[in-house]
PDB file of C-alpha atoms in Angstrom:
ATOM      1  CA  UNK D1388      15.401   0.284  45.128  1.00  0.00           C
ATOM      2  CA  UNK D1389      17.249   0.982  41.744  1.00  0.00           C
ATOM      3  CA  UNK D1390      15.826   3.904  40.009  1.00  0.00           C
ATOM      4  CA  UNK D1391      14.745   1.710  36.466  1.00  0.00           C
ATOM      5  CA  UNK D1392      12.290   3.363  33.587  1.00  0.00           C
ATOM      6  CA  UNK D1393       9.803   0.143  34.991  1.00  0.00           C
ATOM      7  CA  UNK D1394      10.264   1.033  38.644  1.00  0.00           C
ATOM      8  CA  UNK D1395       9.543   4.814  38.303  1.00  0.00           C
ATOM      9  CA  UNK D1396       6.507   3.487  35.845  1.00  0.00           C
ATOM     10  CA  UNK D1397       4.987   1.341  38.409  1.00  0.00           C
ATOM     11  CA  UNK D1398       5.589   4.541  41.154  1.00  0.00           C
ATOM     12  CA  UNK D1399       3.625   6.647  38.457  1.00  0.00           C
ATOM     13  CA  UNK D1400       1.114   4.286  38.672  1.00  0.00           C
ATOM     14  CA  UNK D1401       0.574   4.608  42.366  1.00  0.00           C
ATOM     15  CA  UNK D1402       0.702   8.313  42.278  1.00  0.00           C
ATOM     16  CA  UNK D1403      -2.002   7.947  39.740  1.00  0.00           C
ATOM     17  CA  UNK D1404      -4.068   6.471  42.056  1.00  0.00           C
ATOM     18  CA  UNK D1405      -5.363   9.604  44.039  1.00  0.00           C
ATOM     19  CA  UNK D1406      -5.395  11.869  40.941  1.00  0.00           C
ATOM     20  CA  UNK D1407      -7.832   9.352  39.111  1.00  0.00           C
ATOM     21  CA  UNK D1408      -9.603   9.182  42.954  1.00  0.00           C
ATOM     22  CA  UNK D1409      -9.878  12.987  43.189  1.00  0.00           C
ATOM     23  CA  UNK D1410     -11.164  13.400  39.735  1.00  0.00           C
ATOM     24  CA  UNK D1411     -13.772  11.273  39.962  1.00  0.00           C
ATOM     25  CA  UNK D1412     -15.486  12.767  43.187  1.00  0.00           C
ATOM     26  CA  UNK D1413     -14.397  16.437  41.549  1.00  0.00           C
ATOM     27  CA  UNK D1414     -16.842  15.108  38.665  1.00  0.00           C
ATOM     28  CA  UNK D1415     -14.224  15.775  36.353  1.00  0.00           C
ATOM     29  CA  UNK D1416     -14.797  14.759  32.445  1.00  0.00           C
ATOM     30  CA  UNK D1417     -15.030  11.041  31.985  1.00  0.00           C
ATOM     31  CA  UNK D1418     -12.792  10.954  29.259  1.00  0.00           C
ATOM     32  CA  UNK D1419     -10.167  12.830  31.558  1.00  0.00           C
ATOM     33  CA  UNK D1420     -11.038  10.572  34.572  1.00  0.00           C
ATOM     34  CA  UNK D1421     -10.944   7.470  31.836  1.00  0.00           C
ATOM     35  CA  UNK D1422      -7.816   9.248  30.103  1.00  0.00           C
ATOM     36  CA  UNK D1423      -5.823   8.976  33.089  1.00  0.00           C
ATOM     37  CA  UNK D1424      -7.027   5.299  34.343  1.00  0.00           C
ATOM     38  CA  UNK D1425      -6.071   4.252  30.781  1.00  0.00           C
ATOM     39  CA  UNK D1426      -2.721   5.853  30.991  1.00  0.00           C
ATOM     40  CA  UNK D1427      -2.084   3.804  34.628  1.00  0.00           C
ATOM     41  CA  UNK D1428      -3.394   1.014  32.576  1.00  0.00           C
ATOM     42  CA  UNK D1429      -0.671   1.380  29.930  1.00  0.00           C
ATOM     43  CA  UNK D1430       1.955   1.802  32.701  1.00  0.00           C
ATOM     44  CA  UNK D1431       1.138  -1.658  34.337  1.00  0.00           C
ATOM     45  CA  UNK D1432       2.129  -3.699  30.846  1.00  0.00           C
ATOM     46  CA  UNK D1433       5.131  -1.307  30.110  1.00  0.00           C
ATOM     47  CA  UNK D1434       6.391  -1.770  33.187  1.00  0.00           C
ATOM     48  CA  UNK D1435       6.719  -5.662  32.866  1.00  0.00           C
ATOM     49  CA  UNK D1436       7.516  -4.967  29.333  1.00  0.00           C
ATOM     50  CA  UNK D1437      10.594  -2.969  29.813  1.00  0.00           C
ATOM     51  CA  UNK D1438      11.626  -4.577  32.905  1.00  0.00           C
ATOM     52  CA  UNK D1439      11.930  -7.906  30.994  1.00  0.00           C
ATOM     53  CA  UNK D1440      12.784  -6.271  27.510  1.00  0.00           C
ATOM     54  CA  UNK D1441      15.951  -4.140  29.629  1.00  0.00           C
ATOM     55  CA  UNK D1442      16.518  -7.188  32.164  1.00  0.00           C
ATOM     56  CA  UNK D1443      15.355  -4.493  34.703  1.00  0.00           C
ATOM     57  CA  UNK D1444      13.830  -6.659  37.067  1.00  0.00           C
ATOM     58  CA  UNK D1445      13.540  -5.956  40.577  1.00  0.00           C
ATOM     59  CA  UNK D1446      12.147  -7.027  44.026  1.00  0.00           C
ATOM     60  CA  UNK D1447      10.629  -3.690  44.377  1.00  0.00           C
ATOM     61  CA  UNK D1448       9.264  -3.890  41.109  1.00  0.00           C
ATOM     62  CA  UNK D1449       7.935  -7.370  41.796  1.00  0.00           C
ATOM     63  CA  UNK D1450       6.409  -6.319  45.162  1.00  0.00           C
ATOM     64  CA  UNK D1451       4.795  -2.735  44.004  1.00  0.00           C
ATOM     65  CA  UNK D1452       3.244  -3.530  40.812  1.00  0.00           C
ATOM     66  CA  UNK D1453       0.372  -6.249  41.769  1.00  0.00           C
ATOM     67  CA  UNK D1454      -0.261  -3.849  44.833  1.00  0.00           C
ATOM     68  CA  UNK D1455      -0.360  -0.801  42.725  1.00  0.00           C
ATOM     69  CA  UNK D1456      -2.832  -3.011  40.289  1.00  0.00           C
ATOM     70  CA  UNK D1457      -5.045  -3.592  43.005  1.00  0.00           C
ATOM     71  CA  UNK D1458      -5.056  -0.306  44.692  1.00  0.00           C
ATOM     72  CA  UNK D1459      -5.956   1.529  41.665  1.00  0.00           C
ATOM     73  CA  UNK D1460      -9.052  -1.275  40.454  1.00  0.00           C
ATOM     74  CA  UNK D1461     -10.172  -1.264  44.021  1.00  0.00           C
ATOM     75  CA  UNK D1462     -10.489   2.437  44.433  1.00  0.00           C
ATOM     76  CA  UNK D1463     -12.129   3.120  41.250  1.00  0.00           C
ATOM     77  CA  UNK D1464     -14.870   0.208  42.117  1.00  0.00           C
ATOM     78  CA  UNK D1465     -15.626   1.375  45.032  1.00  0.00           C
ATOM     79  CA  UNK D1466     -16.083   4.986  43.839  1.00  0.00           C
ATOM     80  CA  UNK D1467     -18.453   3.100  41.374  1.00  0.00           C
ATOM     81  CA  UNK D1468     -20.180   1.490  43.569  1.00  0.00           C
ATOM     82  CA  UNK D1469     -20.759   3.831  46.134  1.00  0.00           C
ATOM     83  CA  UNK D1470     -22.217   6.556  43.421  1.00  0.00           C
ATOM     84  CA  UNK D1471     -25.745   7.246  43.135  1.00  0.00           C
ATOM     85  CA  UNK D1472     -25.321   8.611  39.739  1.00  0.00           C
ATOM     86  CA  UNK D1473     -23.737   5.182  38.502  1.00  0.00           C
ATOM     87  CA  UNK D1474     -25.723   3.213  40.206  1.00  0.00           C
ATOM     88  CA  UNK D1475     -29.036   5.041  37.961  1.00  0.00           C
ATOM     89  CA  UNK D1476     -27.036   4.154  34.914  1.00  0.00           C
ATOM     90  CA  UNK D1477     -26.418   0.268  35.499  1.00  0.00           C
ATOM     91  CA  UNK D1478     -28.462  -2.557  34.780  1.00  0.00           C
ATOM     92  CA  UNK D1479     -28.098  -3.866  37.735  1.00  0.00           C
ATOM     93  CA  UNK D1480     -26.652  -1.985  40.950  1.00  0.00           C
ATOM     94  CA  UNK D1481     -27.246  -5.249  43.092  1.00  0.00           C
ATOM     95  CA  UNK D1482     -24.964  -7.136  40.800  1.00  0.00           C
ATOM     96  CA  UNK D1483     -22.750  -4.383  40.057  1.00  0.00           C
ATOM     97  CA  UNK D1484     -21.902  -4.302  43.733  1.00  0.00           C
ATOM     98  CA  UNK D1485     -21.586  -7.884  44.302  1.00  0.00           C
ATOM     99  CA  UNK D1486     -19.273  -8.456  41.351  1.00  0.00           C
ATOM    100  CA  UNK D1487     -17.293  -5.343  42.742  1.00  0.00           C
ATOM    101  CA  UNK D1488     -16.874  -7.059  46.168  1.00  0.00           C
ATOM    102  CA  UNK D1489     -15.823 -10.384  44.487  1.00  0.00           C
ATOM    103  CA  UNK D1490     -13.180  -8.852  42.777  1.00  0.00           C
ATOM    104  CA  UNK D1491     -11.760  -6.852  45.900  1.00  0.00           C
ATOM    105  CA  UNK D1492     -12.331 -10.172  48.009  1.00  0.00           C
ATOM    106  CA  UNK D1493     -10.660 -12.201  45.412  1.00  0.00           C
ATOM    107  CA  UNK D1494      -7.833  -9.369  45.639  1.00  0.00           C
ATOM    108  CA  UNK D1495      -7.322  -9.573  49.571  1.00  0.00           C
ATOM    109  CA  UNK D1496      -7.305 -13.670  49.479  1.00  0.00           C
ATOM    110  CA  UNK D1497      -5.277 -14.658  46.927  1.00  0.00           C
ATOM    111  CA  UNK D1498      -2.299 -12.240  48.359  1.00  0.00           C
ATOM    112  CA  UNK D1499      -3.166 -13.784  51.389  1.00  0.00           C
ATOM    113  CA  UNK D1500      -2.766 -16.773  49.971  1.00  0.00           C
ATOM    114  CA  UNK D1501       0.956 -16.042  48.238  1.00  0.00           C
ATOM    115  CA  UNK D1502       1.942 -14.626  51.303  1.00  0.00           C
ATOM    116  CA  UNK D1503       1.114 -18.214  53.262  1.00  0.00           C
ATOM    117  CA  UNK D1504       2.595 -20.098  50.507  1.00  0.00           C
ATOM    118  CA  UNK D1505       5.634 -18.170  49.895  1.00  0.00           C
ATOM    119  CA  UNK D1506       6.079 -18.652  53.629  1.00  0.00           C
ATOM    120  CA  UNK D1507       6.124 -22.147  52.897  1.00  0.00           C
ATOM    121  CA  UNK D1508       8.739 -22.284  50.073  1.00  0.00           C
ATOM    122  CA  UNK D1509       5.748 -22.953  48.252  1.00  0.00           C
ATOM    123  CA  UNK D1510       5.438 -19.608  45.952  1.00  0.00           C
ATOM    124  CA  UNK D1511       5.040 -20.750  42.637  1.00  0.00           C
ATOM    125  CA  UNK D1512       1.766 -22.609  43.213  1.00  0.00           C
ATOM    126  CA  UNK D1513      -0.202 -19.104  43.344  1.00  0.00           C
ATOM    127  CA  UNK D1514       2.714 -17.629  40.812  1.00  0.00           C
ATOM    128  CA  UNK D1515       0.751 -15.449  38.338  1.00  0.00           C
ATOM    129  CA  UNK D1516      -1.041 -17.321  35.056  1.00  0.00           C
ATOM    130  CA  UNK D1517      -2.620 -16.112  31.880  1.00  0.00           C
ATOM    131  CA  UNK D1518      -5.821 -16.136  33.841  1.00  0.00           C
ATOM    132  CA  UNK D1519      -5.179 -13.430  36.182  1.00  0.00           C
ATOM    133  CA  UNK D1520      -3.317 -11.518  33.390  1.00  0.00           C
ATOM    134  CA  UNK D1521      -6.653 -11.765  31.142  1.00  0.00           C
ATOM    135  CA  UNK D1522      -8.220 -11.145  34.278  1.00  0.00           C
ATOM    136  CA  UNK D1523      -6.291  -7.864  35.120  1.00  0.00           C
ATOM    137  CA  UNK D1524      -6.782  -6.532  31.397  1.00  0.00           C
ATOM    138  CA  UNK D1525     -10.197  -7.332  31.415  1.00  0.00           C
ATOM    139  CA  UNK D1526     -10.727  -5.202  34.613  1.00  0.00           C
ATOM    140  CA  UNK D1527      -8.874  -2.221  33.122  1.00  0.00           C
ATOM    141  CA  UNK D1528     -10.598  -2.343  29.882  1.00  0.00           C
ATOM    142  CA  UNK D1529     -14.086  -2.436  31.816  1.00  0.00           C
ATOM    143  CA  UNK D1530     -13.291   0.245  34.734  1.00  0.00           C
ATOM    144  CA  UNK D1531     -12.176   2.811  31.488  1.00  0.00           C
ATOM    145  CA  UNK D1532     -15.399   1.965  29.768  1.00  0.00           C
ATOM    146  CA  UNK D1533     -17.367   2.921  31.973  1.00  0.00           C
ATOM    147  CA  UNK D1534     -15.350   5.878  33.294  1.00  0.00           C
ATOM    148  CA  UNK D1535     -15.536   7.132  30.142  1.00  0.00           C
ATOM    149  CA  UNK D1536     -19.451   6.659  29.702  1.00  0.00           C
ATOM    150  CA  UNK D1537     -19.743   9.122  32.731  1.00  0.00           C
ATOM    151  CA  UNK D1538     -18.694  11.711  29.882  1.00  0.00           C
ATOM    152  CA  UNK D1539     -22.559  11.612  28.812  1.00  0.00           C
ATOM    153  CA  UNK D1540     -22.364   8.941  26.004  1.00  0.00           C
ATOM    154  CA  UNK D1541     -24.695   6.375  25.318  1.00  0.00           C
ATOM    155  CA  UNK D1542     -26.093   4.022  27.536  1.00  0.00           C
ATOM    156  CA  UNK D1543     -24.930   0.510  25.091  1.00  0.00           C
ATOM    157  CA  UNK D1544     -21.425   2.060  26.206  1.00  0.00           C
ATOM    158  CA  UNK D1545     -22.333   1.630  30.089  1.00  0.00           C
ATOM    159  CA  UNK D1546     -24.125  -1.759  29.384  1.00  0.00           C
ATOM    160  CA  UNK D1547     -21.039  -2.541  27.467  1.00  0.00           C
ATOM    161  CA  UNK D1548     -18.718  -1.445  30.455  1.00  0.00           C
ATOM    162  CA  UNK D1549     -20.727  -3.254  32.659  1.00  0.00           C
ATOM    163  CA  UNK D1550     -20.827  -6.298  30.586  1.00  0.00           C
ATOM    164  CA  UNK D1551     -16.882  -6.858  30.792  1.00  0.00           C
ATOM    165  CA  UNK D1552     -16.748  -5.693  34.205  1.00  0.00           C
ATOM    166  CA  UNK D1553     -18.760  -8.680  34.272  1.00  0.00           C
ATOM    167  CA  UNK D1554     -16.532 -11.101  32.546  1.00  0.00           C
ATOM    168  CA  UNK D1555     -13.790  -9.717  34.983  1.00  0.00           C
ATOM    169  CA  UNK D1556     -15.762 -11.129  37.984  1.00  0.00           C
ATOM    170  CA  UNK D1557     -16.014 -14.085  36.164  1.00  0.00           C
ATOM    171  CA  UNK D1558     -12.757 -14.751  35.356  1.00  0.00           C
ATOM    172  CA  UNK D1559     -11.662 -13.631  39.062  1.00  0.00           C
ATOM    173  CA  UNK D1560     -13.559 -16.370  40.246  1.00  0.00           C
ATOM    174  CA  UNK D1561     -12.081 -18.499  38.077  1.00  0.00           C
ATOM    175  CA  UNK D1562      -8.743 -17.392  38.911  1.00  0.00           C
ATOM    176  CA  UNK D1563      -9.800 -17.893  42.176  1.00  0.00           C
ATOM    177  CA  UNK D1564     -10.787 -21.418  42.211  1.00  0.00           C
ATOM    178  CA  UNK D1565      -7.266 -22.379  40.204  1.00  0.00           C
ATOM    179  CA  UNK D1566      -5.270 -21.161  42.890  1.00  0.00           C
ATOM    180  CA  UNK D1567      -7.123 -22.294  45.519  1.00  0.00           C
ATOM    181  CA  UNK D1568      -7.101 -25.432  43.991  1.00  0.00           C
ATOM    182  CA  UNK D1569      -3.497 -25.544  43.474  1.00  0.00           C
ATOM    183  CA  UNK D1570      -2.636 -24.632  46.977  1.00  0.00           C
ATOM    184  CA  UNK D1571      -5.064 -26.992  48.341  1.00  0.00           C
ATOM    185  CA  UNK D1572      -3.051 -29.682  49.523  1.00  0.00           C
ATOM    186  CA  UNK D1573      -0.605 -27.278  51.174  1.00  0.00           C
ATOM    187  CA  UNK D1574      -3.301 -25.476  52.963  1.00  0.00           C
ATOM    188  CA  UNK D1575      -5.237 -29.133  54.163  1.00  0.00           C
ATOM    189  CA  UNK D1576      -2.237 -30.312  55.655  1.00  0.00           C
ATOM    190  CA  UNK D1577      -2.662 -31.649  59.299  1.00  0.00           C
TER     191      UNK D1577
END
């Protein structure tokens, strides 16, 4: 591994993960517990920024920063969805939950998914599109919402939080279905 600004960004991002984890079940502020999700949040598009910007591209780089992505959303749902306290302030906790496992499903199969086709020289079928991009913003802009409506605000910030949380699921699905799609004929083959 070369030591690039975007490599050690994407490492701060995975050493961000157990600070956010530990401030949350510390009950820490929600604007420092949404502070420092929003700063891993920033990390993940200036990596990719500066590693394309500084031709700084890397296999470690590529490897690392969809995992640390979907470490960091994954813990901070499942914090979510596992506390009482949240679970008072949502609409819905039932849906909350079930939207939170679609995402982390969605997570596990479609690297599943690369992995197989990759194996098959077949990578760029499940190669990343604007929808899982949109998808991957969405989910930050949502999680810090919300983390930062733990800070006492009002509740249309929660509903709001919970509304693009939401529209994260929904585009997961989506994102889903395209690559499924796409990989379909690979994956039927006798």
């Amino acid at each position: 591994m070369r030591w690039t600004v975007p490599n050690i960004l994407t490492l701060l991002r995975v050493g961000l993960i157990p600070v956010v984890v530990t401030l949350y079940l510390a009950g820490a502020s929600g604007y420092l517990t949404a502070g420092v999700f929003l700063l891993a949040g920033l990390t993940d598009w200036a990596d990719g920024y500066l590693a394309r910007q500084r031709n700084e591209e890397s296999p470690f780089g590529a490897f690392l920063d969809p995992v640390a992505d979907k470490l960091m959303v994954s813990a901070v749902l499942v914090l979510m969805a596992a506390d009482p306290q949240m679970r008072q302030q949502i609409f819905s906790p039932a849906l909350f939950t079930i939207i939170v496992a679609i995402i982390i499903g969605r997570e596990i199969t479609i690297s599943a998914l690369r992995e197989w086709m990759a194996e098959l020289g077949r990578r760029g079928v499940v190669a990343v599109g604007w929808i899982g991009k949109v998808k991957t913003i969405l989910q930050f802009v949502a999680i810090t919402v919300l983390l930062f409506a733990q800070a006492g605000v009002q509740n249309g910030v929660v509903v709001l939080g919970e509304m693009l949380l939401y529209a994260a699921g929904a585009l997961t699905l989506w994102s889903a279905f395209v690559y499924l799609r796409g990989s379909w004929p690979s994956l039927s083959e006798q």
